[in-house]
């Protein structure tokens, strides 16, 4: 008789544990539908990131390059940082090299 009651208790306890786990969400009964929704969300996030990036590209500062007197986006210009707040912009790597060469010659003479 004692063993029967113990078994009953175990069954009741197991049912209670299952009930709690279901409420907490550890035991999922319908996982396939949850997974099906995830690609949409990541795609949404990627589109948003792209939108922000294109927006950022459109508001990039234009700078006047010293070598050829033209304006170009700051992130596409080659630059030399010569002390705090003193930045030289160039349209190409060649122009930058030329400037460095001329500057070093000036310093040398
Ligand atoms: Zn140039």
mmCIF file of N, CA and C and ligand atoms in Angstrom:
data_model
loop_
_atom_site.group_PDB
_atom_site.id
_atom_site.type_symbol
_atom_site.label_atom_id
_atom_site.label_comp_id
_atom_site.label_asym_id
_atom_site.label_seq_id
_atom_site.Cartn_x
_atom_site.Cartn_y
_atom_site.Cartn_z
ATOM 1 N N UNK A 1 0.828 -1.218 0.000
ATOM 2 C CA UNK A 1 0.000 0.000 0.000
ATOM 3 C C UNK A 1 0.858 1.261 0.000
ATOM 4 N N UNK A 2 1.935 1.231 0.809
ATOM 5 C CA UNK A 2 2.851 2.360 0.876
ATOM 6 C C UNK A 2 3.490 2.639 -0.477
ATOM 7 N N UNK A 3 3.896 1.573 -1.138
ATOM 8 C CA UNK A 3 4.536 1.706 -2.448
ATOM 9 C C UNK A 3 3.583 2.316 -3.460
ATOM 10 N N UNK A 4 2.323 2.000 -3.377
ATOM 11 C CA UNK A 4 1.313 2.544 -4.296
ATOM 12 C C UNK A 4 1.195 4.060 -4.137
ATOM 13 N N UNK A 5 1.170 4.515 -2.875
ATOM 14 C CA UNK A 5 1.081 5.952 -2.639
ATOM 15 C C UNK A 5 2.315 6.690 -3.140
ATOM 16 N N UNK A 6 3.471 6.054 -2.944
ATOM 17 C CA UNK A 6 4.723 6.662 -3.425
ATOM 18 C C UNK A 6 4.678 6.843 -4.935
ATOM 19 N N UNK A 7 4.169 5.823 -5.634
ATOM 20 C CA UNK A 7 4.066 5.881 -7.096
ATOM 21 C C UNK A 7 3.126 7.002 -7.508
ATOM 22 N N UNK A 8 1.988 7.109 -6.801
ATOM 23 C CA UNK A 8 1.014 8.156 -7.094
ATOM 24 C C UNK A 8 1.648 9.538 -6.942
ATOM 25 N N UNK A 9 2.410 9.713 -5.866
ATOM 26 C CA UNK A 9 3.075 10.985 -5.613
ATOM 27 C C UNK A 9 4.054 11.334 -6.730
ATOM 28 N N UNK A 10 4.788 10.311 -7.157
ATOM 29 C CA UNK A 10 5.754 10.542 -8.217
ATOM 30 C C UNK A 10 5.066 11.005 -9.510
ATOM 31 N N UNK A 11 3.912 10.360 -9.812
ATOM 32 C CA UNK A 11 3.173 10.734 -11.025
ATOM 33 C C UNK A 11 2.654 12.166 -10.912
ATOM 34 N N UNK A 12 2.096 12.490 -9.756
ATOM 35 C CA UNK A 12 1.559 13.840 -9.544
ATOM 36 C C UNK A 12 2.669 14.874 -9.633
ATOM 37 N N UNK A 13 3.806 14.566 -9.005
ATOM 38 C CA UNK A 13 4.943 15.489 -9.044
ATOM 39 C C UNK A 13 5.425 15.692 -10.477
ATOM 40 N N UNK A 14 5.530 14.596 -11.235
ATOM 41 C CA UNK A 14 5.991 14.670 -12.628
ATOM 42 C C UNK A 14 5.051 15.537 -13.476
ATOM 43 N N UNK A 15 3.737 15.367 -13.223
ATOM 44 C CA UNK A 15 2.768 16.179 -13.968
ATOM 45 C C UNK A 15 2.899 17.653 -13.624
ATOM 46 N N UNK A 16 3.150 17.929 -12.345
ATOM 47 C CA UNK A 16 3.315 19.320 -11.919
ATOM 48 C C UNK A 16 4.574 19.920 -12.559
ATOM 49 N N UNK A 17 5.652 19.169 -12.570
ATOM 50 C CA UNK A 17 6.909 19.640 -13.158
ATOM 51 C C UNK A 17 6.705 19.928 -14.643
ATOM 52 N N UNK A 18 6.019 19.005 -15.332
ATOM 53 C CA UNK A 18 5.760 19.201 -16.766
ATOM 54 C C UNK A 18 4.947 20.462 -17.008
ATOM 55 N N UNK A 19 3.948 20.659 -16.150
ATOM 56 C CA UNK A 19 3.081 21.834 -16.274
ATOM 57 C C UNK A 19 3.878 23.120 -16.106
ATOM 58 N N UNK A 20 4.762 23.133 -15.110
ATOM 59 C CA UNK A 20 5.588 24.326 -14.849
ATOM 60 C C UNK A 20 6.532 24.575 -16.021
ATOM 61 N N UNK A 21 7.174 23.491 -16.503
ATOM 62 C CA UNK A 21 8.118 23.641 -17.617
ATOM 63 C C UNK A 21 7.419 24.189 -18.854
ATOM 64 N N UNK A 22 6.207 23.735 -19.106
ATOM 65 C CA UNK A 22 5.457 24.234 -20.264
ATOM 66 C C UNK A 22 5.162 25.719 -20.116
ATOM 67 N N UNK A 23 4.810 26.111 -18.888
ATOM 68 C CA UNK A 23 4.510 27.529 -18.649
ATOM 69 C C UNK A 23 5.748 28.393 -18.818
ATOM 70 N N UNK A 24 6.886 27.886 -18.342
ATOM 71 C CA UNK A 24 8.134 28.645 -18.449
ATOM 72 C C UNK A 24 8.587 28.696 -19.911
ATOM 73 N N UNK A 25 8.277 27.641 -20.658
ATOM 74 C CA UNK A 25 8.633 27.625 -22.077
ATOM 75 C C UNK A 25 9.828 26.761 -22.387
ATOM 76 N N UNK A 26 10.255 25.960 -21.417
ATOM 77 C CA UNK A 26 11.396 25.073 -21.664
ATOM 78 C C UNK A 26 10.987 23.890 -22.527
ATOM 79 N N UNK A 27 9.750 23.442 -22.343
ATOM 80 C CA UNK A 27 9.252 22.348 -23.176
ATOM 81 C C UNK A 27 8.392 22.937 -24.284
ATOM 82 N N UNK A 28 8.913 22.952 -25.465
ATOM 83 C CA UNK A 28 8.161 23.541 -26.584
ATOM 84 C C UNK A 28 7.441 22.458 -27.360
ATOM 85 N N UNK A 29 6.178 22.703 -27.641
ATOM 86 C CA UNK A 29 5.401 21.720 -28.388
ATOM 87 C C UNK A 29 5.340 22.086 -29.867
ATOM 88 N N UNK A 30 5.548 23.364 -30.201
ATOM 89 C CA UNK A 30 5.442 23.773 -31.605
ATOM 90 C C UNK A 30 6.654 24.610 -32.038
ATOM 91 N N UNK A 31 7.823 23.954 -32.150
ATOM 92 C CA UNK A 31 9.039 24.654 -32.549
ATOM 93 C C UNK A 31 9.126 24.953 -34.048
ATOM 94 N N UNK A 32 8.616 24.078 -34.950
ATOM 95 C CA UNK A 32 8.819 24.350 -36.386
ATOM 96 C C UNK A 32 8.310 25.709 -36.846
ATOM 97 N N UNK A 33 7.212 26.188 -36.286
ATOM 98 C CA UNK A 33 6.674 27.473 -36.725
ATOM 99 C C UNK A 33 7.563 28.634 -36.284
ATOM 100 N N UNK A 34 8.172 28.493 -35.100
ATOM 101 C CA UNK A 34 9.062 29.548 -34.606
ATOM 102 C C UNK A 34 10.268 29.712 -35.524
ATOM 103 N N UNK A 35 10.838 28.579 -35.955
ATOM 104 C CA UNK A 35 12.007 28.639 -36.821
ATOM 105 C C UNK A 35 11.669 29.239 -38.184
ATOM 106 N N UNK A 36 10.449 28.990 -38.636
ATOM 107 C CA UNK A 36 10.044 29.487 -39.945
ATOM 108 C C UNK A 36 9.976 31.002 -40.015
ATOM 109 N N UNK A 37 9.812 31.636 -38.874
ATOM 110 C CA UNK A 37 9.665 33.093 -38.883
ATOM 111 C C UNK A 37 10.998 33.826 -38.823
ATOM 112 N N UNK A 38 12.057 33.119 -38.424
ATOM 113 C CA UNK A 38 13.325 33.811 -38.163
ATOM 114 C C UNK A 38 13.979 34.444 -39.395
ATOM 115 N N UNK A 39 14.031 33.786 -40.553
ATOM 116 C CA UNK A 39 14.683 34.409 -41.719
ATOM 117 C C UNK A 39 14.113 35.775 -42.078
ATOM 118 N N UNK A 40 12.806 35.953 -41.891
ATOM 119 C CA UNK A 40 12.188 37.243 -42.194
ATOM 120 C C UNK A 40 12.775 38.352 -41.336
ATOM 121 N N UNK A 41 12.969 38.033 -40.064
ATOM 122 C CA UNK A 41 13.463 39.058 -39.143
ATOM 123 C C UNK A 41 14.896 39.461 -39.474
ATOM 124 N N UNK A 42 15.744 38.462 -39.810
ATOM 125 C CA UNK A 42 17.135 38.803 -40.118
ATOM 126 C C UNK A 42 17.201 39.592 -41.419
ATOM 127 N N UNK A 43 16.318 39.241 -42.374
ATOM 128 C CA UNK A 43 16.289 39.967 -43.642
ATOM 129 C C UNK A 43 15.882 41.421 -43.395
ATOM 130 N N UNK A 44 14.920 41.581 -42.510
ATOM 131 C CA UNK A 44 14.457 42.925 -42.159
ATOM 132 C C UNK A 44 15.595 43.740 -41.575
ATOM 133 N N UNK A 45 16.356 43.101 -40.682
ATOM 134 C CA UNK A 45 17.474 43.792 -40.043
ATOM 135 C C UNK A 45 18.533 44.165 -41.072
ATOM 136 N N UNK A 46 18.808 43.238 -42.031
ATOM 137 C CA UNK A 46 19.835 43.500 -43.025
ATOM 138 C C UNK A 46 19.419 44.671 -43.915
ATOM 139 N N UNK A 47 18.135 44.696 -44.286
ATOM 140 C CA UNK A 47 17.634 45.794 -45.112
ATOM 141 C C UNK A 47 17.779 47.124 -44.389
ATOM 142 N N UNK A 48 17.507 47.105 -43.098
ATOM 143 C CA UNK A 48 17.616 48.327 -42.302
ATOM 144 C C UNK A 48 19.069 48.786 -42.247
ATOM 145 N N UNK A 49 19.974 47.831 -42.066
ATOM 146 C CA UNK A 49 21.404 48.167 -42.015
ATOM 147 C C UNK A 49 21.854 48.767 -43.335
ATOM 148 N N UNK A 50 21.368 48.207 -44.443
ATOM 149 C CA UNK A 50 21.720 48.721 -45.766
ATOM 150 C C UNK A 50 21.189 50.135 -45.942
ATOM 151 N N UNK A 51 19.983 50.355 -45.457
ATOM 152 C CA UNK A 51 19.361 51.671 -45.569
ATOM 153 C C UNK A 51 20.181 52.708 -44.808
ATOM 154 N N UNK A 52 20.600 52.319 -43.612
ATOM 155 C CA UNK A 52 21.402 53.239 -42.792
ATOM 156 C C UNK A 52 22.730 53.523 -43.476
ATOM 157 N N UNK A 53 23.333 52.479 -44.067
ATOM 158 C CA UNK A 53 24.643 52.658 -44.704
ATOM 159 C C UNK A 53 24.535 53.594 -45.907
ATOM 160 N N UNK A 54 23.513 53.402 -46.750
ATOM 161 C CA UNK A 54 23.361 54.268 -47.921
ATOM 162 C C UNK A 54 23.072 55.692 -47.475
ATOM 163 N N UNK A 55 22.325 55.813 -46.378
ATOM 164 C CA UNK A 55 22.034 57.143 -45.863
ATOM 165 C C UNK A 55 23.323 57.810 -45.385
ATOM 166 N N UNK A 56 24.142 57.041 -44.694
ATOM 167 C CA UNK A 56 25.417 57.563 -44.211
ATOM 168 C C UNK A 56 26.306 57.993 -45.380
ATOM 169 N N UNK A 57 26.306 57.192 -46.450
ATOM 170 C CA UNK A 57 27.128 57.507 -47.612
ATOM 171 C C UNK A 57 26.704 58.830 -48.244
ATOM 172 N N UNK A 58 25.405 59.106 -48.192
ATOM 173 C CA UNK A 58 24.911 60.318 -48.831
ATOM 174 C C UNK A 58 25.228 61.569 -48.015
ATOM 175 N N UNK A 59 25.529 61.403 -46.727
ATOM 176 C CA UNK A 59 25.826 62.587 -45.908
ATOM 177 C C UNK A 59 27.312 62.686 -45.558
ATOM 178 N N UNK A 60 28.154 61.914 -46.273
ATOM 179 C CA UNK A 60 29.604 61.999 -46.041
ATOM 180 C C UNK A 60 30.089 63.382 -46.475
ATOM 181 N N UNK A 61 30.959 63.957 -45.673
ATOM 182 C CA UNK A 61 31.467 65.302 -45.968
ATOM 183 C C UNK A 61 32.300 65.317 -47.244
ATOM 184 N N UNK A 62 32.128 66.389 -48.021
ATOM 185 C CA UNK A 62 32.953 66.603 -49.202
ATOM 186 C C UNK A 62 34.143 67.459 -48.783
ATOM 187 N N UNK A 63 35.314 67.067 -49.257
ATOM 188 C CA UNK A 63 36.512 67.831 -48.915
ATOM 189 C C UNK A 63 37.218 68.264 -50.193
ATOM 190 N N UNK A 64 37.915 69.386 -50.123
ATOM 191 C CA UNK A 64 38.692 69.848 -51.274
ATOM 192 C C UNK A 64 40.090 69.261 -51.160
ATOM 193 N N UNK A 65 40.491 68.532 -52.200
ATOM 194 C CA UNK A 65 41.834 67.946 -52.168
ATOM 195 C C UNK A 65 42.841 69.034 -52.561
ATOM 196 N N UNK A 66 43.998 69.031 -51.929
ATOM 197 C CA UNK A 66 44.990 70.089 -52.123
ATOM 198 C C UNK A 66 45.682 69.990 -53.480
ATOM 199 N N UNK A 67 45.863 68.770 -53.959
ATOM 200 C CA UNK A 67 46.687 68.554 -55.146
ATOM 201 C C UNK A 67 46.017 69.037 -56.427
ATOM 202 N N UNK A 68 44.758 68.674 -56.643
ATOM 203 C CA UNK A 68 44.128 68.931 -57.935
ATOM 204 C C UNK A 68 42.936 69.872 -57.857
ATOM 205 N N UNK A 69 42.702 70.465 -56.674
ATOM 206 C CA UNK A 69 41.626 71.444 -56.490
ATOM 207 C C UNK A 69 40.251 70.903 -56.921
ATOM 208 N N UNK A 70 39.934 69.735 -56.480
ATOM 209 C CA UNK A 70 38.606 69.169 -56.730
ATOM 210 C C UNK A 70 38.013 68.719 -55.402
ATOM 211 N N UNK A 71 36.685 68.606 -55.396
ATOM 212 C CA UNK A 71 35.988 68.129 -54.201
ATOM 213 C C UNK A 71 35.683 66.645 -54.344
ATOM 214 N N UNK A 72 35.852 65.940 -53.268
ATOM 215 C CA UNK A 72 35.510 64.507 -53.265
ATOM 216 C C UNK A 72 35.080 64.076 -51.867
ATOM 217 N N UNK A 73 34.335 62.946 -51.788
ATOM 218 C CA UNK A 73 33.903 62.475 -50.465
ATOM 219 C C UNK A 73 35.101 62.200 -49.561
ATOM 220 N N UNK A 74 34.953 62.591 -48.313
ATOM 221 C CA UNK A 74 36.066 62.476 -47.371
ATOM 222 C C UNK A 74 36.578 61.046 -47.236
ATOM 223 N N UNK A 75 35.652 60.075 -47.282
ATOM 224 C CA UNK A 75 36.095 58.691 -47.069
ATOM 225 C C UNK A 75 36.797 58.104 -48.290
ATOM 226 N N UNK A 76 36.776 58.815 -49.427
ATOM 227 C CA UNK A 76 37.465 58.318 -50.621
ATOM 228 C C UNK A 76 38.794 59.032 -50.842
ATOM 229 N N UNK A 77 39.018 60.114 -50.104
ATOM 230 C CA UNK A 77 40.245 60.888 -50.274
ATOM 231 C C UNK A 77 41.393 60.239 -49.508
ATOM 232 N N UNK A 78 42.593 60.383 -50.069
ATOM 233 C CA UNK A 78 43.793 59.927 -49.370
ATOM 234 C C UNK A 78 44.238 61.072 -48.477
ATOM 235 N N UNK A 79 44.699 60.748 -47.298
ATOM 236 C CA UNK A 79 45.038 61.855 -46.401
ATOM 237 C C UNK A 79 46.345 61.658 -45.644
ATOM 238 N N UNK A 80 46.887 62.781 -45.257
ATOM 239 C CA UNK A 80 48.057 62.810 -44.376
ATOM 240 C C UNK A 80 47.637 63.628 -43.167
ATOM 241 N N UNK A 81 47.779 63.045 -41.994
ATOM 242 C CA UNK A 81 47.447 63.791 -40.783
ATOM 243 C C UNK A 81 48.749 64.373 -40.240
ATOM 244 N N UNK A 82 48.816 65.709 -40.313
ATOM 245 C CA UNK A 82 50.034 66.426 -39.957
ATOM 246 C C UNK A 82 49.751 67.248 -38.705
ATOM 247 N N UNK A 83 49.773 66.592 -37.574
ATOM 248 C CA UNK A 83 49.497 67.280 -36.312
ATOM 249 C C UNK A 83 48.005 67.360 -36.044
ATOM 250 N N UNK A 84 47.635 67.806 -34.835
ATOM 251 C CA UNK A 84 46.219 67.845 -34.477
ATOM 252 C C UNK A 84 45.439 68.868 -35.289
ATOM 253 N N UNK A 85 44.332 68.430 -35.876
ATOM 254 C CA UNK A 85 43.461 69.329 -36.647
ATOM 255 C C UNK A 85 44.024 69.736 -37.992
ATOM 256 N N UNK A 86 45.163 69.182 -38.389
ATOM 257 C CA UNK A 86 45.781 69.543 -39.670
ATOM 258 C C UNK A 86 45.809 68.307 -40.560
ATOM 259 N N UNK A 87 44.820 68.210 -41.439
ATOM 260 C CA UNK A 87 44.724 67.055 -42.323
ATOM 261 C C UNK A 87 44.816 67.497 -43.773
ATOM 262 N N UNK A 88 45.669 66.842 -44.532
ATOM 263 C CA UNK A 88 45.819 67.137 -45.954
ATOM 264 C C UNK A 88 45.115 66.041 -46.751
ATOM 265 N N UNK A 89 44.298 66.456 -47.719
ATOM 266 C CA UNK A 89 43.553 65.493 -48.530
ATOM 267 C C UNK A 89 44.112 65.456 -49.946
ATOM 268 N N UNK A 90 44.121 64.244 -50.530
ATOM 269 C CA UNK A 90 44.629 64.067 -51.890
ATOM 270 C C UNK A 90 43.696 63.162 -52.678
ATOM 271 N N UNK A 91 43.665 63.391 -54.008
ATOM 272 C CA UNK A 91 42.726 62.644 -54.846
ATOM 273 C C UNK A 91 43.220 61.228 -55.109
ATOM 274 N N UNK A 92 44.518 61.013 -55.063
ATOM 275 C CA UNK A 92 45.046 59.680 -55.357
ATOM 276 C C UNK A 92 46.294 59.409 -54.526
ATOM 277 N N UNK A 93 46.678 58.165 -54.537
ATOM 278 C CA UNK A 93 47.874 57.772 -53.793
ATOM 279 C C UNK A 93 49.120 58.436 -54.388
ATOM 280 N N UNK A 94 49.125 58.592 -55.726
ATOM 281 C CA UNK A 94 50.269 59.204 -56.416
ATOM 282 C C UNK A 94 50.452 60.651 -55.960
ATOM 283 N N UNK A 95 49.318 61.385 -55.888
ATOM 284 C CA UNK A 95 49.372 62.780 -55.453
ATOM 285 C C UNK A 95 49.861 62.880 -54.016
ATOM 286 N N UNK A 96 49.453 61.914 -53.207
ATOM 287 C CA UNK A 96 49.862 61.896 -51.806
ATOM 288 C C UNK A 96 51.364 61.665 -51.704
ATOM 289 N N UNK A 97 51.837 60.708 -52.506
ATOM 290 C CA UNK A 97 53.269 60.385 -52.519
ATOM 291 C C UNK A 97 54.085 61.591 -52.990
ATOM 292 N N UNK A 98 53.538 62.274 -54.033
ATOM 293 C CA UNK A 98 54.216 63.436 -54.595
ATOM 294 C C UNK A 98 54.361 64.533 -53.546
ATOM 295 N N UNK A 99 53.264 64.727 -52.787
ATOM 296 C CA UNK A 99 53.270 65.751 -51.739
ATOM 297 C C UNK A 99 54.317 65.407 -50.680
ATOM 298 N N UNK A 100 54.347 64.138 -50.294
ATOM 299 C CA UNK A 100 55.296 63.703 -49.262
ATOM 300 C C UNK A 100 56.728 63.911 -49.728
ATOM 301 N N UNK A 101 56.958 63.594 -51.018
ATOM 302 C CA UNK A 101 58.291 63.732 -51.595
ATOM 303 C C UNK A 101 58.709 65.198 -51.601
ATOM 304 N N UNK A 102 57.781 66.061 -52.072
ATOM 305 C CA UNK A 102 58.079 67.500 -52.114
ATOM 306 C C UNK A 102 58.326 68.041 -50.707
ATOM 307 N N UNK A 103 57.509 67.579 -49.770
ATOM 308 C CA UNK A 103 57.651 68.048 -48.396
ATOM 309 C C UNK A 103 58.972 67.622 -47.767
ATOM 310 N N UNK A 104 59.366 66.391 -48.050
ATOM 311 C CA UNK A 104 60.622 65.904 -47.486
ATOM 312 C C UNK A 104 61.811 66.640 -48.093
ATOM 313 N N UNK A 105 61.675 67.015 -49.400
ATOM 314 C CA UNK A 105 62.739 67.778 -50.053
ATOM 315 C C UNK A 105 62.839 69.170 -49.440
ATOM 316 N N UNK A 106 61.657 69.763 -49.129
ATOM 317 C CA UNK A 106 61.641 71.080 -48.503
ATOM 318 C C UNK A 106 62.316 71.042 -47.135
ATOM 319 N N UNK A 107 61.992 69.975 -46.406
ATOM 320 C CA UNK A 107 62.559 69.848 -45.064
ATOM 321 C C UNK A 107 64.060 69.598 -45.120
ATOM 322 N N UNK A 108 64.481 68.870 -46.185
ATOM 323 C CA UNK A 108 65.892 68.506 -46.296
ATOM 324 C C UNK A 108 66.751 69.714 -46.663
ATOM 325 N N UNK A 109 66.189 70.596 -47.529
ATOM 326 C CA UNK A 109 67.004 71.712 -48.010
ATOM 327 C C UNK A 109 67.083 72.870 -47.012
HETATM 328 ZN ZN1 LIG B 1 45.538 64.955 -57.161
#
